[in-house]
Amino acid sequence: MITNIVIAGLGGQGVVKASDILADAALAAGFDVKKSELHGMSQRGGSVTSDVRYGHPEHSPVLSPMVPPGEAHVLLVLEPTQVEVARPLLHPGGLLIGPELIEPGALKNKKSFNVAMLGALSTGLEIGELYWQQAIQANLAEKLHALNAQAFALGRARGPS
Amino acid sequence: MTEERLLLSGDDAVALAALHAGVRLGTGYPGTPSTEILETFDRLGGHAQWAPNEKVALEVGIGSAFAGARTLVTMKHVGLNVAADALFTATYTDVDGGLVIVSADDPGMASSQNEQDNRHFARAAGAPMLEPIDSQQAYDYTWLAFAIGERWKIPVILRLTTRICHAKTVVRPRGVEQRRSLESHETSTEHGKTEHRFRRDIPTRVMIPAFAKPAHHRLRQKLAEIAAWNEAEGPMQEYGSEARDQDGDQPAPKLGIIATGVAAMHAREAAPDARQLTFGLTYPLPLTRIRAFAAQVERLLVIEEGDPVLVDDLNAAGIKAEGKPMRYRFGELNVERARRIIAGEDSPEPEPAKGKPPELCQGCSHRVVFEALRDLNCIVAGDIGCYTLGVLPPFSAMDTCVCMGASIGVGLGMRHVLPEAEARRVVSVIGDSTFVHSGLTGLAEMVYNPPPTGHLVLILDNGTTAMTGQQEHPGTGRSLDHSPTHQLDFAGIAQAMGVQSVVLIDGSDKTLSLEERIATQLARDETALFIVRQPCVLAAPKIRLYEKAAAGERERRCAALPEIDD
Ligand SMILES: Cc1ncc(C[n+]2csc(CCOP(=O)(O)OP(=O)(O)O)c2C)c(N)n1
Ligand code: SF4
C-alpha cells in the first residue's frame, strides 16, 4: 500500500522543509519515496502544499509524485486559515492533524513549529524515531538541532496514537 | 549502478549527472522550474555561470561545444523562445562536444506567464528531445543526451516539466567505473585535465547559404539515423505485456496507452492493468515500435500533458490514436485527470480550492513605487518579476505584462498613438535582472524613436533576481557563486545611449517623494530613466555577507601584492 501525506500551510512556515524531512526519514526507513510541491511564488506568503508518498520498494513502488485530490491518508496543516482550503485533499476516512494541537507558547522558538507538527505526525507512521532524528539533522543547520529535537519530542507526545 | 540511493529533485539529478559526465561549462538564465540545476551544479563543484539571457547562454554553449567541451545550457520554457534564433541554426551545425539544452516547461503555470509546450521546438528546429519520467531518468537521460549529441554532433534538448524538476524521487547514480565509459570522446589529456583544442571546420560551422544548404540535408540525415537508433536501442518501457487470461493465453488487451514524461506515471497509476508504452526519446519518434504496439490493442490512447503533439504525430503517420478532450489541454495532468481521460469523461471538473495568493513581502522595496504609480493614476507598462505582484490590490498599478523586457517597447508603443494627455501618463516599469535580460534594446528604441511626449522608464533595482530565488546577474557585480566580478553601470549605459534624463534614486530616502519626482518628469517631453535602488529585503542579509566576504578577499589580495618601488 502507498501512504499519502499532504502538508499544507503558508509560504515561510517551512512546509517544504517539513516534507523534505518526512521524505528523507521514509527513505532511510527503506521505503520508495516521492515528494512534490509547487515552488515559485511560495516564498511570498501564498498557500503551499507538499505531497509525500511512500510504499514498499518492490510490492508498492510509488508511481505519480502527486497525491490525487481526496486521497491523502493524513493531512498535516500548519496554519489555521489553510485547514478548509486543504481539506478537500483528504480522503473521507483520512486523518487531519491541525495546528491547534500545539499552542504557540509551547515552543521555545516558533520557527520549529513545522518540526513539532512532524512529531505529532510521526506517531501514526511506520517510520522509526531514529530515522526522524537523522532526517531532522540532515535538513537543518547544526545550531538548530537541539531546538528541533525538543520540538519534535513535544509534538510526538501529543500525536494521535 | 551503485547501491547508493539518493532522494533527488529532477533538477538536482541533472546537475549530478552533468558533474559525473564531466560537463566543462554550465550556463543559462534563471527561470522556474529550471533554476536549481546550475545552482546545484555549482555547489557540487561544477563550473556554472548565469548569462544575461537565454540567447547569450546558448551562444556561449555553442562556442564551448564547438571547442569540444561537454556543455549544459539551462532555461525555462519561455527562455527557449529567446534562444530560438541560436537554436534553429545550431541544429544545422556539427557540435563536437555534447551540447545539452534543458527546457523546463511549466504546464499549469505554477510560476510562468504561459504554458507553451516546447515539444514543438524539437520538431521545428530539428533537435532530438529526451523526456524523463522521474529523477532517475533525469539523471540517466542527461548522460544519454551527451551520448546522442556527441555521436551525431547535434544539440539535444532535455525537456523537463515542473513535476520532473521539483519532485524528489529515488536516484541510483552511476558508479565511478561506468562514468569512465563515456569519457572516451576526450581529445587530449594532460596532467589528468582534458584540454580542448580548436579544430577548424568551416563548412559545418559557418552557416552562409552555400554551407547551410548541405547542412540542412545533413540535419535530416542525422535525424533519420537517430530515429532508426531509437527504434532499435532507444530508451523504452512496456508495461502490462505479461498479462494473460486464466487459460494462460494472451488475449488482445482492449486498452493500450502511450504516455511520456510524468504523464506516464499518472497513467500507470490510473490504469495499472492496461498495456502501456513509454519512450524517452520523444523526437524523432520510434514510429515502427509504436505501430507494432498499436496493432496489439483495441483502443490506443495517448495521455500527454499540454498540446496534442504526440497524438497528432501518430495520426499523421497513419497510426489511429485517440487523444484527450480539450479541457485536459489546460493545466497539469494528475492521476485523477488520467483516470477521467481513460474513462472518456468530459464533464466539468471540480474546482480546486482557492488558496491565499502570494503578495509583495512586507517592507519590499517595490511597494513604494507601486503606491506612487497608483496615486498618480499612471498607465503602467509592466514586466516580469516579483514586481508583477504590483498588479494586485492594494496597488492594482500594472496595465500590461507580456514577456521579459516588453515593458519598454509596449510603453513606447502606447506613447506613440495615445492622445497627449493619456500618453503622458504612460510609464514603463522593469526589474534590474529583466533590464539586463532584454531591456537594453528597448532603451535603444526609446532614444532612437522617441515619442513626442518623451517617455519614462523605471528600473526597480533591488540588487538581485528576486522572483526566482535571488540569483546574481550582470548588474549585481557578482557571479553565480556570489564572488565579485565586473558590474554593469545602468546610469552610465543610459547616458552613453543618449537618454536625456538619467536619475539614480535611493529607494529608502524618504526626504524626496518618489511621487513628486515622477509627476515632474511626466510633464516634460524628455526620454528619462529612473533607477530606483533598494535591496530586496529577503536578499539584503545575504548581499551584506557577500560584500563582506569580497572586502575580506580584497584585503588579503592587497596584502599579498609585492611592494612597488617608483
Ligand atoms: C524568457 C524568460 N526567462 C526567465 C523568466 C523567469 N523570470 C521571470 S522574471 C525574472 C527576473 C526577475 O528579476 P528582476 O527583474 O530583477 O525582478 P525582481 O524579481 O527582483 O523584482 C525571471 C528570471 C521568464 N519569465 N522569461
Ligand atoms: S522577495 Fe524581495 S523583491 Fe520579492 S516581494 Fe519579497 S522583498 Fe520584494
XYZ file of N, CA, C and O and ligand atoms in Angstrom, chain A residues 44, chain B residues 29-32 35 53-54 75-82 111-113 360 364 366 383-388 403-404 430-435 437-438 460-468 471 473 536, ligand 1:
226
model
N 6.552 34.102 -1.234
C 5.892 35.349 -0.937
C 4.546 35.167 -0.235
O 3.569 35.830 -0.549
N 19.984 31.022 -17.858
C 19.384 32.176 -17.192
C 18.326 31.605 -16.249
O 17.638 30.643 -16.599
N 18.190 32.199 -15.027
C 17.247 31.632 -14.075
C 15.820 31.615 -14.628
O 15.456 32.455 -15.447
N 15.051 30.702 -14.157
C 13.648 30.622 -14.543
C 13.049 29.368 -13.935
O 13.574 28.280 -14.133
N 11.979 29.541 -13.160
C 11.303 28.406 -12.535
C 10.691 27.549 -13.650
O 10.062 28.110 -14.536
N 15.866 26.715 -12.434
C 16.940 27.471 -11.789
C 17.930 26.626 -10.979
O 19.134 26.849 -11.007
N 20.979 36.557 -20.665
C 19.694 35.967 -21.048
C 19.946 34.615 -21.720
O 21.089 34.188 -21.877
N 18.873 33.967 -22.113
C 18.987 32.595 -22.616
C 19.681 32.528 -23.971
O 20.339 31.541 -24.288
N 17.334 26.548 -19.065
C 16.379 27.654 -19.115
C 14.968 27.129 -18.884
O 14.735 25.931 -18.978
N 14.048 28.051 -18.598
C 12.656 27.641 -18.535
C 12.089 27.659 -19.948
O 12.742 28.165 -20.875
N 10.866 27.155 -20.094
C 10.311 27.004 -21.449
C 10.359 28.309 -22.256
O 10.827 28.328 -23.400
N 9.902 29.419 -21.660
C 9.877 30.672 -22.437
C 11.282 31.166 -22.759
O 11.472 31.946 -23.698
N 12.266 30.703 -21.998
C 13.642 31.052 -22.301
C 14.060 30.556 -23.681
O 14.860 31.186 -24.370
N 13.488 29.422 -24.084
C 13.866 28.869 -25.385
C 13.328 29.743 -26.529
O 13.880 29.724 -27.625
N 12.284 30.518 -26.250
C 11.831 31.493 -27.269
C 12.945 32.506 -27.514
O 13.221 32.886 -28.654
N 13.542 32.963 -26.425
C 14.600 33.968 -26.531
C 15.816 33.363 -27.240
O 16.470 34.014 -28.049
N 4.422 29.072 -12.128
C 5.179 30.313 -11.983
C 5.654 30.783 -13.359
O 6.835 30.892 -13.606
N 4.723 31.020 -14.253
C 5.079 31.416 -15.612
C 3.951 32.224 -16.221
O 2.824 32.189 -15.732
N 4.288 32.894 -17.329
C 3.273 33.708 -17.987
C 2.500 32.958 -19.064
O 1.527 33.473 -19.587
N 3.574 40.927 -2.353
C 4.891 41.513 -2.112
C 5.187 41.420 -0.617
O 4.315 41.695 0.211
N 8.942 45.253 1.245
C 9.515 45.106 -0.095
C 9.697 46.478 -0.733
O 8.801 47.325 -0.689
N 9.626 47.326 -3.687
C 8.735 47.623 -4.814
C 7.456 48.331 -4.370
O 6.776 48.962 -5.172
N 6.346 44.507 -16.373
C 7.263 43.466 -16.840
C 7.191 42.291 -15.877
O 6.284 42.230 -15.039
N 8.157 41.376 -15.975
C 8.051 40.139 -15.196
C 9.089 40.089 -14.090
O 10.270 40.338 -14.316
N 8.633 39.768 -12.902
C 9.489 39.668 -11.728
C 8.590 39.720 -10.516
O 7.362 39.721 -10.646
N 9.189 39.790 -9.325
C 8.370 39.949 -8.116
C 7.405 41.118 -8.269
O 6.258 41.065 -7.841
N 7.920 42.181 -8.905
C 7.137 43.416 -9.008
C 5.875 43.277 -9.836
O 5.031 44.167 -9.819
N 5.716 42.155 -10.544
C 4.455 41.953 -11.270
C 3.293 41.876 -10.276
O 2.140 42.129 -10.619
N 6.024 39.681 -21.763
C 7.210 38.828 -21.703
C 8.339 39.690 -21.152
O 8.193 40.904 -21.043
N 9.455 39.068 -20.829
C 10.540 39.836 -20.228
C 11.039 40.914 -21.187
O 11.332 40.639 -22.349
N 10.437 48.106 -14.957
C 11.212 46.895 -15.268
C 12.192 46.593 -14.128
O 12.769 47.507 -13.532
N 12.386 45.331 -13.811
C 13.323 44.940 -12.756
C 14.762 44.984 -13.261
O 15.006 45.047 -14.469
N 15.713 44.919 -12.352
C 17.125 45.044 -12.753
C 17.602 43.835 -13.560
O 18.276 43.975 -14.581
N 17.216 42.633 -13.135
C 17.633 41.456 -13.890
C 16.956 41.442 -15.257
O 17.580 41.129 -16.279
N 15.695 41.836 -15.270
C 14.946 41.875 -16.531
C 15.512 42.936 -17.465
O 15.561 42.751 -18.680
N 15.962 44.057 -16.901
C 16.552 45.115 -17.718
C 17.791 44.598 -18.463
O 17.954 44.828 -19.661
N 18.424 41.428 -19.052
C 17.972 40.321 -19.901
C 17.505 40.827 -21.261
O 17.914 40.332 -22.297
N 16.633 41.836 -21.249
C 16.103 42.276 -22.539
C 15.540 43.696 -22.522
O 14.654 44.014 -23.300
N 13.508 49.003 -11.348
C 13.374 48.701 -9.923
C 14.570 47.833 -9.541
O 14.539 46.609 -9.661
N 15.643 48.517 -9.123
C 16.918 47.834 -8.911
C 17.029 47.355 -7.465
O 17.470 48.093 -6.586
N 16.612 46.107 -7.230
C 16.681 45.558 -5.868
C 17.904 44.671 -5.678
O 17.978 43.870 -4.750
N 18.851 44.772 -6.602
C 20.143 44.111 -6.407
C 20.127 42.602 -6.523
O 21.068 41.934 -6.088
N 19.091 42.048 -7.141
C 19.015 40.597 -7.253
C 17.929 40.202 -8.238
O 17.116 41.023 -8.646
N 17.926 38.927 -8.615
C 16.825 38.354 -9.383
C 15.918 37.708 -8.345
O 16.051 36.523 -8.042
N 15.028 38.488 -7.760
C 14.300 38.021 -6.573
C 13.292 36.928 -6.908
O 13.185 35.921 -6.205
N 12.584 37.125 -7.982
C 11.482 36.241 -8.380
C 11.843 34.763 -8.332
O 11.070 33.934 -7.875
N 13.028 34.433 -8.830
C 13.393 33.030 -8.975
C 14.249 32.533 -7.804
O 14.814 31.448 -7.878
N 18.981 35.194 -7.559
C 20.221 34.910 -8.281
C 20.945 36.207 -8.627
O 20.335 37.263 -8.735
N 23.151 38.649 -11.261
C 23.070 38.952 -12.688
C 24.116 40.022 -12.968
O 24.742 40.541 -12.028
N 16.238 44.045 -2.148
C 15.162 43.120 -1.776
C 15.361 42.748 -0.308
O 16.468 42.381 0.083
C 12.474 34.464 -21.056
C 12.257 34.313 -19.600
N 13.274 33.893 -18.843
C 13.102 33.756 -17.498
C 11.910 34.042 -16.915
C 11.752 33.869 -15.413
N 11.817 35.160 -14.788
C 10.756 35.934 -14.718
S 11.097 37.423 -14.142
C 12.682 37.077 -13.897
C 13.654 38.080 -13.365
C 13.173 38.807 -12.195
O 14.199 39.606 -11.696
P 14.111 41.166 -11.641
O 13.770 41.719 -12.966
O 15.372 41.659 -11.048
O 12.881 41.452 -10.682
P 12.663 41.019 -9.145
O 12.030 39.678 -9.153
O 13.987 41.037 -8.486
O 11.730 42.017 -8.583
C 12.920 35.792 -14.284
C 14.217 35.164 -14.167
C 10.859 34.453 -17.757
N 9.648 34.741 -17.294
N 11.071 34.600 -19.081
